[in-house]
PDB file of C-alpha atoms in Angstrom:
ATOM      1  CA  MET A   1     -46.251  11.492 -31.917  1.00  0.00           C
ATOM      2  CA  THR A   2     -49.436   9.693 -32.024  1.00  0.00           C
ATOM      3  CA  GLY A   3     -50.483   7.381 -34.721  1.00  0.00           C
ATOM      4  CA  ALA A   4     -53.721   6.075 -33.624  1.00  0.00           C
ATOM      5  CA  SER A   5     -56.230   7.830 -35.746  1.00  0.00           C
ATOM      6  CA  SER A   6     -54.950  10.979 -37.003  1.00  0.00           C
ATOM      7  CA  SER A   7     -51.675  12.250 -38.352  1.00  0.00           C
ATOM      8  CA  SER A   8     -49.180  14.141 -36.131  1.00  0.00           C
ATOM      9  CA  ALA A   9     -46.378  16.471 -37.057  1.00  0.00           C
ATOM     10  CA  ALA A  10     -42.963  17.546 -35.819  1.00  0.00           C
ATOM     11  CA  ALA A  11     -39.922  19.222 -37.174  1.00  0.00           C
ATOM     12  CA  GLY A  12     -38.420  16.975 -39.874  1.00  0.00           C
ATOM     13  CA  GLN A  13     -34.996  16.929 -41.469  1.00  0.00           C
ATOM     14  CA  ASP A  14     -33.615  20.118 -42.912  1.00  0.00           C
ATOM     15  CA  GLY A  15     -36.452  22.032 -41.135  1.00  0.00           C
ATOM     16  CA  GLY A  16     -39.334  20.315 -43.030  1.00  0.00           C
ATOM     17  CA  VAL A  17     -42.415  18.898 -41.445  1.00  0.00           C
ATOM     18  CA  LEU A  18     -42.421  15.282 -40.406  1.00  0.00           C
ATOM     19  CA  SER A  19     -45.711  13.629 -40.020  1.00  0.00           C
ATOM     20  CA  VAL A  20     -46.716  10.075 -39.034  1.00  0.00           C
ATOM     21  CA  ARG A  21     -50.177   9.026 -40.229  1.00  0.00           C
ATOM     22  CA  ARG A  22     -52.157   5.909 -41.017  1.00  0.00           C
ATOM     23  CA  ALA A  23     -51.098   4.231 -44.435  1.00  0.00           C
ATOM     24  CA  ARG A  24     -53.331   4.289 -47.485  1.00  0.00           C
ATOM     25  CA  THR A  25     -53.378   1.884 -50.384  1.00  0.00           C
ATOM     26  CA  SER A  26     -51.650   4.641 -52.521  1.00  0.00           C
ATOM     27  CA  ASP A  27     -48.651   4.209 -50.096  1.00  0.00           C
ATOM     28  CA  VAL A  28     -47.925   0.567 -50.943  1.00  0.00           C
ATOM     29  CA  ARG A  29     -45.470   1.406 -53.809  1.00  0.00           C
ATOM     30  CA  GLY A  30     -43.730   3.805 -51.564  1.00  0.00           C
ATOM     31  CA  ILE A  31     -43.599   1.316 -48.687  1.00  0.00           C
ATOM     32  CA  ARG A  32     -42.082  -1.370 -51.172  1.00  0.00           C
ATOM     33  CA  GLY A  33     -39.432   1.205 -52.076  1.00  0.00           C
ATOM     34  CA  LEU A  34     -38.480   1.844 -48.546  1.00  0.00           C
ATOM     35  CA  VAL A  35     -38.389  -1.918 -47.788  1.00  0.00           C
ATOM     36  CA  GLY A  36     -36.628  -3.100 -50.973  1.00  0.00           C
ATOM     37  CA  PRO A  37     -33.177  -1.945 -50.083  1.00  0.00           C
ATOM     38  CA  LEU A  38     -33.436  -3.523 -46.589  1.00  0.00           C
ATOM     39  CA  VAL A  39     -34.857  -6.825 -48.258  1.00  0.00           C
ATOM     40  CA  ALA A  40     -31.582  -6.806 -50.484  1.00  0.00           C
ATOM     41  CA  LYS A  41     -29.541  -6.461 -47.449  1.00  0.00           C
ATOM     42  CA  ARG A  42     -31.407  -9.297 -45.678  1.00  0.00           C
ATOM     43  CA  VAL A  43     -32.363  -6.963 -42.884  1.00  0.00           C
ATOM     44  CA  LEU A  44     -36.110  -7.460 -43.642  1.00  0.00           C
ATOM     45  CA  LEU A  45     -37.992 -10.315 -45.040  1.00  0.00           C
ATOM     46  CA  ALA A  46     -39.460  -9.879 -48.656  1.00  0.00           C
ATOM     47  CA  LYS A  47     -43.286  -9.412 -48.660  1.00  0.00           C
ATOM     48  CA  GLU A  48     -45.539  -9.875 -51.734  1.00  0.00           C
ATOM     49  CA  GLN A  49     -47.272  -6.908 -52.891  1.00  0.00           C
ATOM     50  CA  VAL A  50     -50.453  -8.457 -52.134  1.00  0.00           C
ATOM     51  CA  THR A  51     -49.474  -8.926 -48.548  1.00  0.00           C
ATOM     52  CA  LEU A  52     -48.639  -5.382 -48.215  1.00  0.00           C
ATOM     53  CA  TYR A  53     -51.954  -4.350 -49.496  1.00  0.00           C
ATOM     54  CA  GLU A  54     -53.644  -6.839 -47.101  1.00  0.00           C
ATOM     55  CA  ALA A  55     -51.573  -5.255 -44.314  1.00  0.00           C
ATOM     56  CA  VAL A  56     -52.354  -1.604 -45.044  1.00  0.00           C
ATOM     57  CA  PRO A  57     -54.589  -1.082 -41.985  1.00  0.00           C
ATOM     58  CA  GLU A  58     -51.638  -2.221 -39.853  1.00  0.00           C
ATOM     59  CA  PHE A  59     -49.154   0.351 -41.327  1.00  0.00           C
ATOM     60  CA  LEU A  60     -48.310   3.891 -40.431  1.00  0.00           C
ATOM     61  CA  VAL A  61     -46.078   5.945 -42.781  1.00  0.00           C
ATOM     62  CA  ALA A  62     -43.914   9.027 -42.027  1.00  0.00           C
ATOM     63  CA  GLU A  63     -43.539  11.814 -44.451  1.00  0.00           C
ATOM     64  CA  ASP A  64     -41.119  14.738 -44.531  1.00  0.00           C
ATOM     65  CA  ASP A  65     -42.718  17.580 -46.455  1.00  0.00           C
ATOM     66  CA  GLY A  66     -44.843  15.099 -48.376  1.00  0.00           C
ATOM     67  CA  GLU A  67     -42.143  12.690 -49.208  1.00  0.00           C
ATOM     68  CA  LEU A  68     -42.503   9.164 -47.823  1.00  0.00           C
ATOM     69  CA  VAL A  69     -39.478   8.558 -45.620  1.00  0.00           C
ATOM     70  CA  GLY A  70     -40.473   5.787 -43.370  1.00  0.00           C
ATOM     71  CA  CYS A  71     -43.022   2.963 -42.487  1.00  0.00           C
ATOM     72  CA  GLY A  72     -43.801   0.413 -39.813  1.00  0.00           C
ATOM     73  CA  ALA A  73     -46.720  -2.011 -38.826  1.00  0.00           C
ATOM     74  CA  LEU A  74     -48.162  -3.322 -35.753  1.00  0.00           C
ATOM     75  CA  HIS A  75     -49.481  -6.919 -36.051  1.00  0.00           C
ATOM     76  CA  VAL A  76     -51.593  -8.245 -33.269  1.00  0.00           C
ATOM     77  CA  PHE A  77     -50.502 -11.871 -32.259  1.00  0.00           C
ATOM     78  CA  TRP A  78     -52.720 -12.561 -29.192  1.00  0.00           C
ATOM     79  CA  GLU A  79     -54.804 -10.610 -26.713  1.00  0.00           C
ATOM     80  CA  ASP A  80     -51.802  -9.396 -24.851  1.00  0.00           C
ATOM     81  CA  LEU A  81     -49.066  -9.461 -27.600  1.00  0.00           C
ATOM     82  CA  ALA A  82     -48.341  -7.602 -30.838  1.00  0.00           C
ATOM     83  CA  GLU A  83     -45.238  -7.183 -33.103  1.00  0.00           C
ATOM     84  CA  VAL A  84     -43.736  -4.167 -34.732  1.00  0.00           C
ATOM     85  CA  ARG A  85     -42.983  -5.311 -38.224  1.00  0.00           C
ATOM     86  CA  THR A  86     -41.540  -3.843 -41.345  1.00  0.00           C
ATOM     87  CA  LEU A  87     -40.024  -0.763 -39.774  1.00  0.00           C
ATOM     88  CA  ALA A  88     -38.005   0.928 -42.302  1.00  0.00           C
ATOM     89  CA  VAL A  89     -36.628   4.431 -42.820  1.00  0.00           C
ATOM     90  CA  SER A  90     -35.039   5.950 -46.106  1.00  0.00           C
ATOM     91  CA  ASP A  91     -31.320   6.209 -46.238  1.00  0.00           C
ATOM     92  CA  THR A  92     -31.760  10.063 -46.589  1.00  0.00           C
ATOM     93  CA  ALA A  93     -33.877  10.183 -43.388  1.00  0.00           C
ATOM     94  CA  ARG A  94     -31.970   7.662 -41.193  1.00  0.00           C
ATOM     95  CA  GLY A  95     -30.665   9.162 -37.945  1.00  0.00           C
ATOM     96  CA  GLY A  96     -33.097  11.878 -38.003  1.00  0.00           C
ATOM     97  CA  GLY A  97     -35.689  10.381 -35.443  1.00  0.00           C
ATOM     98  CA  VAL A  98     -38.020   9.065 -38.033  1.00  0.00           C
ATOM     99  CA  GLY A  99     -37.690   5.495 -36.766  1.00  0.00           C
ATOM    100  CA  GLY A 100     -38.229   6.639 -33.253  1.00  0.00           C
ATOM    101  CA  ALA A 101     -41.410   8.587 -34.237  1.00  0.00           C
ATOM    102  CA  LEU A 102     -42.947   5.669 -36.120  1.00  0.00           C
ATOM    103  CA  LEU A 103     -41.935   3.230 -33.306  1.00  0.00           C
ATOM    104  CA  GLU A 104     -43.625   5.380 -30.641  1.00  0.00           C
ATOM    105  CA  ALA A 105     -46.647   5.955 -32.858  1.00  0.00           C
ATOM    106  CA  LEU A 106     -46.939   2.084 -33.230  1.00  0.00           C
ATOM    107  CA  LEU A 107     -46.600   1.640 -29.373  1.00  0.00           C
ATOM    108  CA  ASP A 108     -49.389   4.195 -29.002  1.00  0.00           C
ATOM    109  CA  ASP A 109     -51.483   2.001 -31.224  1.00  0.00           C
ATOM    110  CA  ALA A 110     -50.714  -1.160 -29.093  1.00  0.00           C
ATOM    111  CA  ARG A 111     -51.832   1.033 -25.975  1.00  0.00           C
ATOM    112  CA  ARG A 112     -55.038   1.939 -27.740  1.00  0.00           C
ATOM    113  CA  LEU A 113     -55.825  -1.587 -28.609  1.00  0.00           C
ATOM    114  CA  GLY A 114     -55.038  -2.724 -25.028  1.00  0.00           C
ATOM    115  CA  VAL A 115     -52.011  -4.744 -26.020  1.00  0.00           C
ATOM    116  CA  PRO A 116     -49.556  -4.650 -23.044  1.00  0.00           C
ATOM    117  CA  ARG A 117     -46.602  -6.381 -24.739  1.00  0.00           C
ATOM    118  CA  VAL A 118     -44.886  -5.619 -28.109  1.00  0.00           C
ATOM    119  CA  PHE A 119     -42.467  -7.986 -29.771  1.00  0.00           C
ATOM    120  CA  CYS A 120     -39.835  -7.262 -32.638  1.00  0.00           C
ATOM    121  CA  LEU A 121     -37.302  -9.460 -34.361  1.00  0.00           C
ATOM    122  CA  THR A 122     -34.421  -7.247 -35.285  1.00  0.00           C
ATOM    123  CA  PHE A 123     -30.675  -6.607 -36.098  1.00  0.00           C
ATOM    124  CA  GLU A 124     -31.263  -3.112 -34.712  1.00  0.00           C
ATOM    125  CA  VAL A 125     -30.667  -4.203 -31.070  1.00  0.00           C
ATOM    126  CA  ASP A 126     -29.435  -0.713 -29.970  1.00  0.00           C
ATOM    127  CA  PHE A 127     -32.209   1.169 -31.472  1.00  0.00           C
ATOM    128  CA  PHE A 128     -34.921  -0.944 -29.783  1.00  0.00           C
ATOM    129  CA  THR A 129     -32.978  -1.064 -26.595  1.00  0.00           C
ATOM    130  CA  ARG A 130     -33.059   2.728 -26.508  1.00  0.00           C
ATOM    131  CA  HIS A 131     -36.846   2.483 -26.802  1.00  0.00           C
ATOM    132  CA  GLY A 132     -37.261   0.124 -23.808  1.00  0.00           C
ATOM    133  CA  PHE A 133     -37.165  -3.275 -25.534  1.00  0.00           C
ATOM    134  CA  THR A 134     -35.233  -6.243 -24.007  1.00  0.00           C
ATOM    135  CA  ALA A 135     -34.024  -9.394 -25.431  1.00  0.00           C
ATOM    136  CA  VAL A 136     -36.560 -12.411 -24.965  1.00  0.00           C
ATOM    137  CA  GLN A 137     -35.460 -14.948 -22.458  1.00  0.00           C
ATOM    138  CA  GLY A 138     -37.341 -18.222 -22.897  1.00  0.00           C
ATOM    139  CA  SER A 139     -40.942 -18.526 -24.071  1.00  0.00           C
ATOM    140  CA  PRO A 140     -42.835 -15.273 -23.587  1.00  0.00           C
ATOM    141  CA  VAL A 141     -46.039 -17.146 -23.759  1.00  0.00           C
ATOM    142  CA  THR A 142     -47.858 -19.892 -21.630  1.00  0.00           C
ATOM    143  CA  PRO A 143     -47.916 -23.446 -23.221  1.00  0.00           C
ATOM    144  CA  ASP A 144     -51.591 -23.203 -24.072  1.00  0.00           C
ATOM    145  CA  VAL A 145     -51.090 -19.799 -25.989  1.00  0.00           C
ATOM    146  CA  PHE A 146     -48.065 -21.399 -27.622  1.00  0.00           C
ATOM    147  CA  ALA A 147     -50.146 -24.426 -28.808  1.00  0.00           C
ATOM    148  CA  GLU A 148     -52.853 -21.994 -30.205  1.00  0.00           C
ATOM    149  CA  MET A 149     -50.233 -19.758 -31.986  1.00  0.00           C
ATOM    150  CA  LEU A 150     -48.854 -22.724 -33.506  1.00  0.00           C
ATOM    151  CA  ARG A 151     -51.999 -22.722 -35.853  1.00  0.00           C
ATOM    152  CA  SER A 152     -51.283 -19.562 -37.434  1.00  0.00           C
ATOM    153  CA  HIS A 153     -49.881 -19.544 -40.885  1.00  0.00           C
ATOM    154  CA  ASP A 154     -48.107 -16.291 -40.308  1.00  0.00           C
ATOM    155  CA  ASP A 155     -44.226 -16.365 -40.778  1.00  0.00           C
ATOM    156  CA  GLY A 156     -43.999 -13.566 -38.070  1.00  0.00           C
ATOM    157  CA  VAL A 157     -45.758 -15.855 -35.500  1.00  0.00           C
ATOM    158  CA  ALA A 158     -43.439 -18.734 -36.482  1.00  0.00           C
ATOM    159  CA  GLN A 159     -40.504 -16.419 -35.885  1.00  0.00           C
ATOM    160  CA  PHE A 160     -41.800 -15.095 -32.488  1.00  0.00           C
ATOM    161  CA  LEU A 161     -42.237 -18.747 -31.455  1.00  0.00           C
ATOM    162  CA  ASP A 162     -38.650 -19.627 -32.764  1.00  0.00           C
ATOM    163  CA  LEU A 163     -39.827 -22.455 -34.903  1.00  0.00           C
ATOM    164  CA  ALA A 164     -37.225 -24.369 -36.769  1.00  0.00           C
ATOM    165  CA  ARG A 165     -38.976 -23.878 -40.177  1.00  0.00           C
ATOM    166  CA  VAL A 166     -38.087 -20.184 -40.035  1.00  0.00           C
ATOM    167  CA  LYS A 167     -34.687 -20.327 -38.653  1.00  0.00           C
ATOM    168  CA  PRO A 168     -32.951 -19.524 -42.049  1.00  0.00           C
ATOM    169  CA  ASN A 169     -34.800 -16.310 -42.095  1.00  0.00           C
ATOM    170  CA  THR A 170     -34.019 -15.368 -38.593  1.00  0.00           C
ATOM    171  CA  LEU A 171     -30.357 -16.027 -38.175  1.00  0.00           C
ATOM    172  CA  GLY A 172     -28.608 -13.215 -36.417  1.00  0.00           C
ATOM    173  CA  ASN A 173     -31.763 -11.508 -35.515  1.00  0.00           C
ATOM    174  CA  THR A 174     -32.485 -10.784 -31.795  1.00  0.00           C
ATOM    175  CA  ARG A 175     -36.022 -11.385 -30.426  1.00  0.00           C
ATOM    176  CA  MET A 176     -36.902  -8.460 -28.344  1.00  0.00           C
ATOM    177  CA  ILE A 177     -39.975  -7.350 -26.272  1.00  0.00           C
ATOM    178  CA  ARG A 178     -41.297  -4.378 -24.535  1.00  0.00           C
ATOM    179  CA  HIS A 179     -43.905  -4.268 -21.830  1.00  0.00           C
ATOM    180  CA  LEU A 180     -46.041  -1.158 -21.994  1.00  0.00           C
TER     181      LEU A 180
END
C-alpha cells in the first residue's frame, strides 16, 4: 500500500475493497469516532477537534467499501525523525490488516519525505515489533537536537524526549523506533 499522494486498494474484510488515502477535512468526524474509544481506554491521548483539523495533512485514512475503518498520522519532528501518531482501527476491522496497511503507507510517506527514522509511543509493542520497530534505548537524538526540540510546544515531542511533564500521559507506553 502506498499512501503518499494517491489512494491504494487491496482486499478488505469480507471481500470488500480496502483503500488507504490522504485524509480530508470531511474525515475529521470519522477520525474522532475511531479515536474516541481508544481515548476512553487510555490507549490514545485525547485531541481537540481543532487539533485534528490542523493535522489533516498528516493523516491517512483506511476505508473498507467506503466505510472509514482506520486512521493514522505522520508528524515530522526533525530532519531525520518523524512520529506515527493516532493510529487507530475500528473494532470491526481490527485484526484484518488495516493497521498494518496504514502503518506501511505512513512509513512510505516518511521515505518520500526523506525521514530515515520513525518513532512511536505505544501499548501495542507486538504490533510495532512485527513491523520492524524496536524499543528506544537511551536518547535517540544528539544533545544539540534535544535542546532544540525542547523548544517545541507539541506534547508528542515532549513524550519522545521523555520529559517529566508528560509522564502521567505515558505511563505503561513503550517508546519505539524504526530505521528505514
